[in-house]
Amino acid sequence: VSANIICRNHAPQHHIEMKNYINIAIIAIITLVAVSCGNNKSEKQTDSVETNNTEVTESNPRSYNSPDLAFFDLYDNVKSCEFTADENEWDTPQNISFNEKGMWSNMPKWDEMEIQMFPDIKDCQKYERNKDGYIIIHNELSDMDGLAELKYTWDNEKISSAESDSFLGKTTYVYDEKGLLQTKQTEQHDLEGYEFLLTTYTYSDYEFDGHDNWIKRNVSRTQYEIDDAGRKNFIGEHKFTENRTINYF
């Protein structure tokens, strides 16, 4: 029996409400950071920082230095990355660090309070990897679903989908021919106040640094509620900006 199954069977179905909201935000932000793609700049992006002369095409794809750098879509020898977004008022910067081998060095772990309250979670990790070292599961506590499991599906070193066994739902990602994230769509069922919520993020106006890592992009978020008859009811649209500050070894 796998450790994550053991934890899920014993995890309580309630938790501190405020902590749940924070955990949900962390899951969403980490997932967003993890699929932030930027291989090469397009011809229309004349304001981008000058890059090197290596041409990245479908027949000549660029590889990541490690599975963890692939998880965050970061090329070359990255030392740290700070991700910021102004999507919500409560958003805070997310800082990710790596060692010289490209491994995520400040990966979150269960804190002492969580272990004291839910002793069984010590038998599973917050992040689980496959045999090739790629992160495929993110476990997090939720007062609505106990231990929520978010599963990542990979395709050619990029995350193609993220599916949760909780109300977080399923997210799919669409990229262009150069590997840039174009849209992210999340389907959530039985969310409080909505039976079926469809959220689509559309990304544009990428800017890059000298390593071809994106450092700024614009985002448009649109939301629809889908009723029992399949009709889409428009909820709203919100535009914001995402930024990354990247340091290298």
Tab-separated table of N, CA and C in Angstrom, residues 43-168:
chain	number	residue	atom	x	y	z
A	43	GLU	N	8.693	36.754	-33.065
A	43	GLU	CA	9.206	37.857	-33.858
A	43	GLU	C	8.578	39.185	-33.444
A	44	LYS	N	7.352	39.172	-32.922
A	44	LYS	CA	6.657	40.397	-32.565
A	44	LYS	C	7.121	40.972	-31.246
A	45	GLN	N	7.868	40.231	-30.470
A	45	GLN	CA	8.266	40.682	-29.136
A	45	GLN	C	9.594	41.415	-29.212
A	46	THR	N	9.555	42.628	-29.752
A	46	THR	CA	10.781	43.384	-29.996
A	46	THR	C	11.331	44.033	-28.738
A	47	ASP	N	10.526	44.118	-27.669
A	47	ASP	CA	10.988	44.750	-26.438
A	47	ASP	C	11.718	43.787	-25.521
A	48	SER	N	11.828	42.522	-25.904
A	48	SER	CA	12.471	41.528	-25.056
A	48	SER	C	13.976	41.745	-25.007
A	49	VAL	N	14.586	41.240	-23.936
A	49	VAL	CA	16.032	41.307	-23.802
A	49	VAL	C	16.680	40.432	-24.861
A	50	GLU	N	17.803	40.848	-25.410
A	50	GLU	CA	18.474	40.077	-26.450
A	50	GLU	C	18.876	38.708	-25.937
A	51	THR	N	18.629	37.688	-26.738
A	51	THR	CA	18.943	36.322	-26.341
A	51	THR	C	20.105	35.792	-27.146
A	52	ASN	N	20.492	34.525	-26.872
A	52	ASN	CA	21.599	33.939	-27.604
A	52	ASN	C	21.147	33.517	-28.994
A	53	ASN	N	22.053	32.973	-29.806
A	53	ASN	CA	21.779	32.680	-31.200
A	53	ASN	C	21.273	31.268	-31.440
A	54	THR	N	21.060	30.483	-30.379
A	54	THR	CA	20.575	29.121	-30.547
A	54	THR	C	19.106	29.147	-30.920
A	55	GLU	N	18.769	28.572	-32.064
A	55	GLU	CA	17.389	28.557	-32.526
A	55	GLU	C	16.664	27.355	-31.944
A	56	VAL	N	15.526	27.608	-31.321
A	56	VAL	CA	14.731	26.549	-30.732
A	56	VAL	C	13.539	26.287	-31.635
A	57	THR	N	13.438	25.076	-32.165
A	57	THR	CA	12.344	24.695	-33.039
A	57	THR	C	11.764	23.383	-32.563
A	58	GLU	N	10.676	22.943	-33.223
A	58	GLU	CA	10.076	21.664	-32.865
A	58	GLU	C	11.032	20.519	-33.134
A	59	SER	N	11.881	20.651	-34.170
A	59	SER	CA	12.819	19.596	-34.507
A	59	SER	C	14.105	19.702	-33.703
A	60	ASN	N	14.319	20.854	-33.049
A	60	ASN	CA	15.521	21.075	-32.252
A	60	ASN	C	15.109	21.641	-30.889
A	61	PRO	N	14.379	20.846	-30.087
A	61	PRO	CA	13.874	21.352	-28.809
A	61	PRO	C	14.991	21.582	-27.811
A	62	ARG	N	14.756	22.509	-26.924
A	62	ARG	CA	15.728	22.800	-25.887
A	62	ARG	C	15.403	21.959	-24.665
A	63	SER	N	16.429	21.414	-24.028
A	63	SER	CA	16.220	20.545	-22.871
A	63	SER	C	16.507	21.296	-21.581
A	64	TYR	N	15.857	20.836	-20.505
A	64	TYR	CA	16.094	21.401	-19.190
A	64	TYR	C	17.272	20.694	-18.534
A	65	ASN	N	17.895	21.368	-17.558
A	65	ASN	CA	19.046	20.800	-16.876
A	65	ASN	C	18.669	19.747	-15.844
A	66	SER	N	17.400	19.716	-15.404
A	66	SER	CA	16.971	18.762	-14.385
A	66	SER	C	15.452	18.655	-14.394
A	67	PRO	N	14.903	17.580	-13.822
A	67	PRO	CA	13.445	17.459	-13.715
A	67	PRO	C	12.800	18.593	-12.914
A	68	ASP	N	13.498	19.082	-11.877
A	68	ASP	CA	12.918	20.152	-11.070
A	68	ASP	C	12.884	21.474	-11.820
A	69	LEU	N	13.919	21.746	-12.631
A	69	LEU	CA	13.898	22.952	-13.456
A	69	LEU	C	12.823	22.839	-14.528
A	70	ALA	N	12.582	21.614	-15.015
A	70	ALA	CA	11.490	21.400	-15.970
A	70	ALA	C	10.151	21.658	-15.302
A	71	PHE	N	10.021	21.256	-14.034
A	71	PHE	CA	8.781	21.457	-13.290
A	71	PHE	C	8.403	22.931	-13.239
A	72	PHE	N	9.420	23.796	-13.119
A	72	PHE	CA	9.180	25.237	-13.059
A	72	PHE	C	9.488	25.937	-14.384
A	73	ASP	N	9.755	25.151	-15.445
A	73	ASP	CA	10.070	25.700	-16.762
A	73	ASP	C	11.162	26.769	-16.689
A	74	LEU	N	12.321	26.354	-16.190
A	74	LEU	CA	13.465	27.250	-16.072
A	74	LEU	C	14.665	26.621	-16.771
A	75	TYR	N	15.263	27.381	-17.667
A	75	TYR	CA	16.408	26.888	-18.430
A	75	TYR	C	17.727	27.388	-17.843
A	76	ASP	N	18.797	26.640	-18.143
A	76	ASP	CA	20.158	26.949	-17.710
A	76	ASP	C	20.322	26.740	-16.209
A	77	ASN	N	21.423	27.247	-15.664
A	77	ASN	CA	21.805	26.977	-14.272
A	77	ASN	C	21.162	28.004	-13.338
A	78	VAL	N	19.884	27.814	-13.061
A	78	VAL	CA	19.134	28.756	-12.230
A	78	VAL	C	19.438	28.514	-10.757
A	79	LYS	N	19.688	29.604	-10.047
A	79	LYS	CA	19.951	29.543	-8.611
A	79	LYS	C	18.674	29.810	-7.812
A	80	SER	N	17.886	30.779	-8.262
A	80	SER	CA	16.639	31.098	-7.574
A	80	SER	C	15.686	31.795	-8.530
A	81	CYS	N	14.405	31.722	-8.188
A	81	CYS	CA	13.364	32.365	-8.990
A	81	CYS	C	12.287	32.889	-8.055
A	82	GLU	N	11.953	34.161	-8.203
A	82	GLU	CA	10.856	34.754	-7.443
A	82	GLU	C	9.699	35.014	-8.398
A	83	PHE	N	8.541	34.422	-8.088
A	83	PHE	CA	7.349	34.559	-8.926
A	83	PHE	C	6.357	35.480	-8.241
A	84	THR	N	5.878	36.502	-8.971
A	84	THR	CA	4.877	37.414	-8.419
A	84	THR	C	3.728	37.565	-9.413
A	85	ALA	N	2.531	37.757	-8.870
A	85	ALA	CA	1.344	37.994	-9.684
A	85	ALA	C	0.398	38.894	-8.911
A	86	ASP	N	-0.345	39.719	-9.619
A	86	ASP	CA	-1.302	40.601	-8.961
A	86	ASP	C	-2.733	40.177	-9.272
A	87	GLU	N	-2.940	38.856	-9.357
A	87	GLU	CA	-4.271	38.334	-9.641
A	87	GLU	C	-5.225	38.596	-8.491
A	88	ASN	N	-4.762	38.377	-7.257
A	88	ASN	CA	-5.594	38.562	-6.075
A	88	ASN	C	-4.898	39.473	-5.073
A	89	GLU	N	-5.677	40.101	-4.206
A	89	GLU	CA	-5.105	41.018	-3.226
A	89	GLU	C	-4.174	40.308	-2.259
A	90	TRP	N	-4.445	39.010	-2.004
A	90	TRP	CA	-3.663	38.280	-0.994
A	90	TRP	C	-2.435	37.580	-1.584
A	91	ASP	N	-2.190	37.723	-2.873
A	91	ASP	CA	-1.041	37.064	-3.486
A	91	ASP	C	0.270	37.581	-2.895
A	92	THR	N	1.180	36.674	-2.601
A	92	THR	CA	2.498	37.018	-2.088
A	92	THR	C	3.567	36.398	-2.980
A	93	PRO	N	4.773	36.948	-3.017
A	93	PRO	CA	5.838	36.378	-3.854
A	93	PRO	C	6.156	34.941	-3.465
A	94	GLN	N	6.408	34.097	-4.454
A	94	GLN	CA	6.808	32.717	-4.228
A	94	GLN	C	8.280	32.574	-4.614
A	95	ASN	N	9.111	32.154	-3.664
A	95	ASN	CA	10.549	32.041	-3.898
A	95	ASN	C	10.957	30.574	-3.991
A	96	ILE	N	11.593	30.219	-5.100
A	96	ILE	CA	12.065	28.858	-5.329
A	96	ILE	C	13.578	28.887	-5.487
A	97	SER	N	14.281	27.982	-4.787
A	97	SER	CA	15.740	27.915	-4.858
A	97	SER	C	16.178	26.547	-5.370
A	98	PHE	N	17.364	26.511	-5.991
A	98	PHE	CA	17.916	25.279	-6.543
A	98	PHE	C	19.385	25.156	-6.174
A	99	ASN	N	19.855	23.902	-6.082
A	99	ASN	CA	21.286	23.713	-5.896
A	99	ASN	C	21.969	23.669	-7.265
A	100	GLU	N	23.266	23.455	-7.283
A	100	GLU	CA	24.006	23.508	-8.544
A	100	GLU	C	23.658	22.358	-9.481
A	101	LYS	N	22.997	21.316	-8.950
A	101	LYS	CA	22.560	20.207	-9.798
A	101	LYS	C	21.150	20.420	-10.341
A	102	GLY	N	20.562	21.560	-10.008
A	102	GLY	CA	19.233	21.871	-10.510
A	102	GLY	C	18.107	21.265	-9.707
A	103	MET	N	18.384	20.805	-8.486
A	103	MET	CA	17.349	20.223	-7.642
A	103	MET	C	16.712	21.310	-6.769
A	104	TRP	N	15.405	21.206	-6.568
A	104	TRP	CA	14.640	22.151	-5.759
A	104	TRP	C	15.110	22.041	-4.315
A	105	SER	N	15.817	23.050	-3.829
A	105	SER	CA	16.471	22.954	-2.520
A	105	SER	C	15.602	23.432	-1.361
A	106	ASN	N	14.570	24.223	-1.614
A	106	ASN	CA	13.691	24.667	-0.524
A	106	ASN	C	12.280	24.100	-0.697
A	107	MET	N	12.205	22.852	-1.135
A	107	MET	CA	10.919	22.185	-1.320
A	107	MET	C	10.169	22.124	0.010
A	108	PRO	N	8.900	22.535	0.052
A	108	PRO	CA	8.135	22.538	1.309
A	108	PRO	C	7.955	21.128	1.872
A	109	LYS	N	7.935	21.051	3.194
A	109	LYS	CA	7.671	19.794	3.890
A	109	LYS	C	6.568	20.036	4.911
A	110	TRP	N	6.038	18.947	5.461
A	110	TRP	CA	5.036	19.098	6.508
A	110	TRP	C	5.653	19.829	7.690
A	111	ASP	N	4.953	20.824	8.227
A	111	ASP	CA	5.495	21.512	9.397
A	111	ASP	C	5.115	20.752	10.672
A	112	GLU	N	5.741	21.129	11.785
A	112	GLU	CA	5.558	20.403	13.042
A	112	GLU	C	4.109	20.440	13.530
A	113	MET	N	3.440	21.569	13.341
A	113	MET	CA	2.050	21.680	13.781
A	113	MET	C	1.156	20.729	12.996
A	114	GLU	N	1.386	20.621	11.685
A	114	GLU	CA	0.588	19.714	10.861
A	114	GLU	C	0.787	18.264	11.308
A	115	ILE	N	2.030	17.901	11.594
A	115	ILE	CA	2.327	16.533	12.018
A	115	ILE	C	1.724	16.237	13.383
A	116	GLN	N	1.767	17.228	14.284
A	116	GLN	CA	1.181	17.034	15.604
A	116	GLN	C	-0.329	16.846	15.518
A	117	MET	N	-0.970	17.601	14.626
A	117	MET	CA	-2.422	17.507	14.488
A	117	MET	C	-2.846	16.265	13.709
A	118	PHE	N	-2.035	15.870	12.726
A	118	PHE	CA	-2.355	14.726	11.868
A	118	PHE	C	-1.118	13.842	11.746
A	119	PRO	N	-0.828	13.011	12.745
A	119	PRO	CA	0.415	12.235	12.796
A	119	PRO	C	0.645	11.338	11.584
A	120	ASP	N	-0.424	10.845	10.949
A	120	ASP	CA	-0.256	9.899	9.848
A	120	ASP	C	0.365	10.520	8.598
A	121	ILE	N	0.338	11.856	8.487
A	121	ILE	CA	0.869	12.461	7.261
A	121	ILE	C	2.383	12.331	7.173
A	122	LYS	N	3.033	12.000	8.298
A	122	LYS	CA	4.491	11.856	8.257
A	122	LYS	C	4.913	10.663	7.409
A	123	ASP	N	3.967	9.782	7.083
A	123	ASP	CA	4.275	8.622	6.257
A	123	ASP	C	4.259	8.929	4.767
A	124	CYS	N	3.889	10.137	4.396
A	124	CYS	CA	3.932	10.512	2.976
A	124	CYS	C	4.549	11.892	2.832
A	125	GLN	N	5.084	12.163	1.675
A	125	GLN	CA	5.732	13.429	1.404
A	125	GLN	C	4.766	14.379	0.713
A	126	LYS	N	5.080	15.660	0.778
A	126	LYS	CA	4.235	16.629	0.083
A	126	LYS	C	4.351	16.463	-1.428
A	127	TYR	N	5.534	16.056	-1.876
A	127	TYR	CA	5.753	15.860	-3.305
A	127	TYR	C	6.314	14.464	-3.553
A	128	GLU	N	5.774	13.791	-4.569
A	128	GLU	CA	6.230	12.455	-4.922
A	128	GLU	C	6.721	12.461	-6.368
A	129	ARG	N	7.738	11.630	-6.643
A	129	ARG	CA	8.378	11.614	-7.955
A	129	ARG	C	8.190	10.259	-8.634
A	130	ASN	N	8.348	10.237	-9.962
A	130	ASN	CA	8.377	8.968	-10.673
A	130	ASN	C	9.809	8.458	-10.736
A	131	LYS	N	10.027	7.353	-11.413
A	131	LYS	CA	11.359	6.737	-11.440
A	131	LYS	C	12.402	7.595	-12.134
A	132	ASP	N	11.958	8.553	-12.961
A	132	ASP	CA	12.883	9.442	-13.658
A	132	ASP	C	13.143	10.737	-12.902
A	133	GLY	N	12.548	10.872	-11.733
A	133	GLY	CA	12.798	12.042	-10.900
A	133	GLY	C	11.825	13.193	-11.094
A	134	TYR	N	10.819	13.024	-11.964
A	134	TYR	CA	9.863	14.097	-12.203
A	134	TYR	C	8.767	14.093	-11.133
A	135	ILE	N	8.388	15.272	-10.667
A	135	ILE	CA	7.325	15.397	-9.683
A	135	ILE	C	5.999	15.059	-10.342
A	136	ILE	N	5.276	14.093	-9.766
A	136	ILE	CA	4.012	13.666	-10.351
A	136	ILE	C	2.833	13.809	-9.388
A	137	ILE	N	3.107	14.039	-8.099
A	137	ILE	CA	2.035	14.197	-7.122
A	137	ILE	C	2.380	15.299	-6.128
A	138	HIS	N	1.408	16.131	-5.835
A	138	HIS	CA	1.519	17.131	-4.776
A	138	HIS	C	0.403	16.869	-3.774
A	139	ASN	N	0.761	16.524	-2.537
A	139	ASN	CA	-0.206	16.283	-1.473
A	139	ASN	C	-0.343	17.528	-0.610
A	140	GLU	N	-1.590	17.835	-0.226
A	140	GLU	CA	-1.818	18.981	0.645
A	140	GLU	C	-3.063	18.739	1.475
A	141	LEU	N	-3.063	19.275	2.705
A	141	LEU	CA	-4.215	19.129	3.586
A	141	LEU	C	-5.329	20.086	3.182
A	142	SER	N	-6.562	19.591	3.289
A	142	SER	CA	-7.735	20.397	2.966
A	142	SER	C	-8.843	20.037	3.934
A	143	ASP	N	-9.503	21.054	4.504
A	143	ASP	CA	-10.571	20.754	5.455
A	143	ASP	C	-11.807	20.193	4.768
A	144	MET	N	-11.896	20.363	3.437
A	144	MET	CA	-13.048	19.862	2.702
A	144	MET	C	-12.850	18.423	2.238
A	145	ASP	N	-11.585	18.041	1.973
A	145	ASP	CA	-11.335	16.736	1.379
A	145	ASP	C	-10.278	15.917	2.095
A	146	GLY	N	-9.857	16.331	3.286
A	146	GLY	CA	-8.782	15.614	3.961
A	146	GLY	C	-7.468	15.870	3.253
A	147	LEU	N	-6.796	14.795	2.850
A	147	LEU	CA	-5.542	14.937	2.124
A	147	LEU	C	-5.852	15.017	0.634
A	148	ALA	N	-5.677	16.195	0.048
A	148	ALA	CA	-5.948	16.399	-1.370
A	148	ALA	C	-4.707	16.042	-2.176
A	149	GLU	N	-4.908	15.276	-3.240
A	149	GLU	CA	-3.804	14.817	-4.089
A	149	GLU	C	-3.930	15.440	-5.470
A	150	LEU	N	-2.892	16.153	-5.889
A	150	LEU	CA	-2.853	16.757	-7.216
A	150	LEU	C	-1.857	15.982	-8.066
A	151	LYS	N	-2.337	15.347	-9.156
A	151	LYS	CA	-1.499	14.525	-10.017
A	151	LYS	C	-1.120	15.281	-11.287
A	152	TYR	N	0.174	15.269	-11.601
A	152	TYR	CA	0.664	15.928	-12.814
A	152	TYR	C	0.909	14.894	-13.909
A	153	THR	N	0.519	15.242	-15.130
A	153	THR	CA	0.810	14.426	-16.302
A	153	THR	C	1.816	15.177	-17.162
A	154	TRP	N	2.880	14.471	-17.573
A	154	TRP	CA	3.959	15.078	-18.345
A	154	TRP	C	3.906	14.656	-19.806
A	155	ASP	N	4.341	15.573	-20.684
A	155	ASP	CA	4.450	15.294	-22.107
A	155	ASP	C	5.633	16.076	-22.665
A	156	ASN	N	6.706	15.368	-23.027
A	156	ASN	CA	7.907	16.015	-23.573
A	156	ASN	C	8.448	17.107	-22.643
A	157	GLU	N	8.666	16.744	-21.395
A	157	GLU	CA	9.266	17.617	-20.382
A	157	GLU	C	8.366	18.773	-19.961
A	158	LYS	N	7.101	18.746	-20.352
A	158	LYS	CA	6.188	19.800	-19.939
A	158	LYS	C	4.947	19.186	-19.303
A	159	ILE	N	4.362	19.886	-18.358
A	159	ILE	CA	3.152	19.412	-17.709
A	159	ILE	C	1.972	19.680	-18.635
A	160	SER	N	1.236	18.636	-18.970
A	160	SER	CA	0.092	18.774	-19.860
A	160	SER	C	-1.227	18.877	-19.107
A	161	SER	N	-1.272	18.323	-17.888
A	161	SER	CA	-2.488	18.424	-17.084
A	161	SER	C	-2.163	18.241	-15.611
A	162	ALA	N	-3.064	18.737	-14.767
A	162	ALA	CA	-2.968	18.566	-13.317
A	162	ALA	C	-4.368	18.252	-12.820
A	163	GLU	N	-4.556	17.068	-12.217
A	163	GLU	CA	-5.886	16.635	-11.818
A	163	GLU	C	-5.908	16.301	-10.336
A	164	SER	N	-6.902	16.843	-9.634
A	164	SER	CA	-7.015	16.640	-8.196
A	164	SER	C	-8.213	15.767	-7.874
A	165	ASP	N	-8.104	15.015	-6.773
A	165	ASP	CA	-9.243	14.231	-6.299
A	165	ASP	C	-10.102	15.058	-5.353
A	166	SER	N	-9.874	16.374	-5.311
A	166	SER	CA	-10.656	17.281	-4.477
A	166	SER	C	-11.402	18.262	-5.371
A	167	PHE	N	-12.010	19.268	-4.745
A	167	PHE	CA	-12.769	20.266	-5.497
A	167	PHE	C	-11.864	21.151	-6.359
A	168	LEU	N	-10.546	20.996	-6.261
A	168	LEU	CA	-9.634	21.772	-7.097
A	168	LEU	C	-9.816	21.436	-8.568
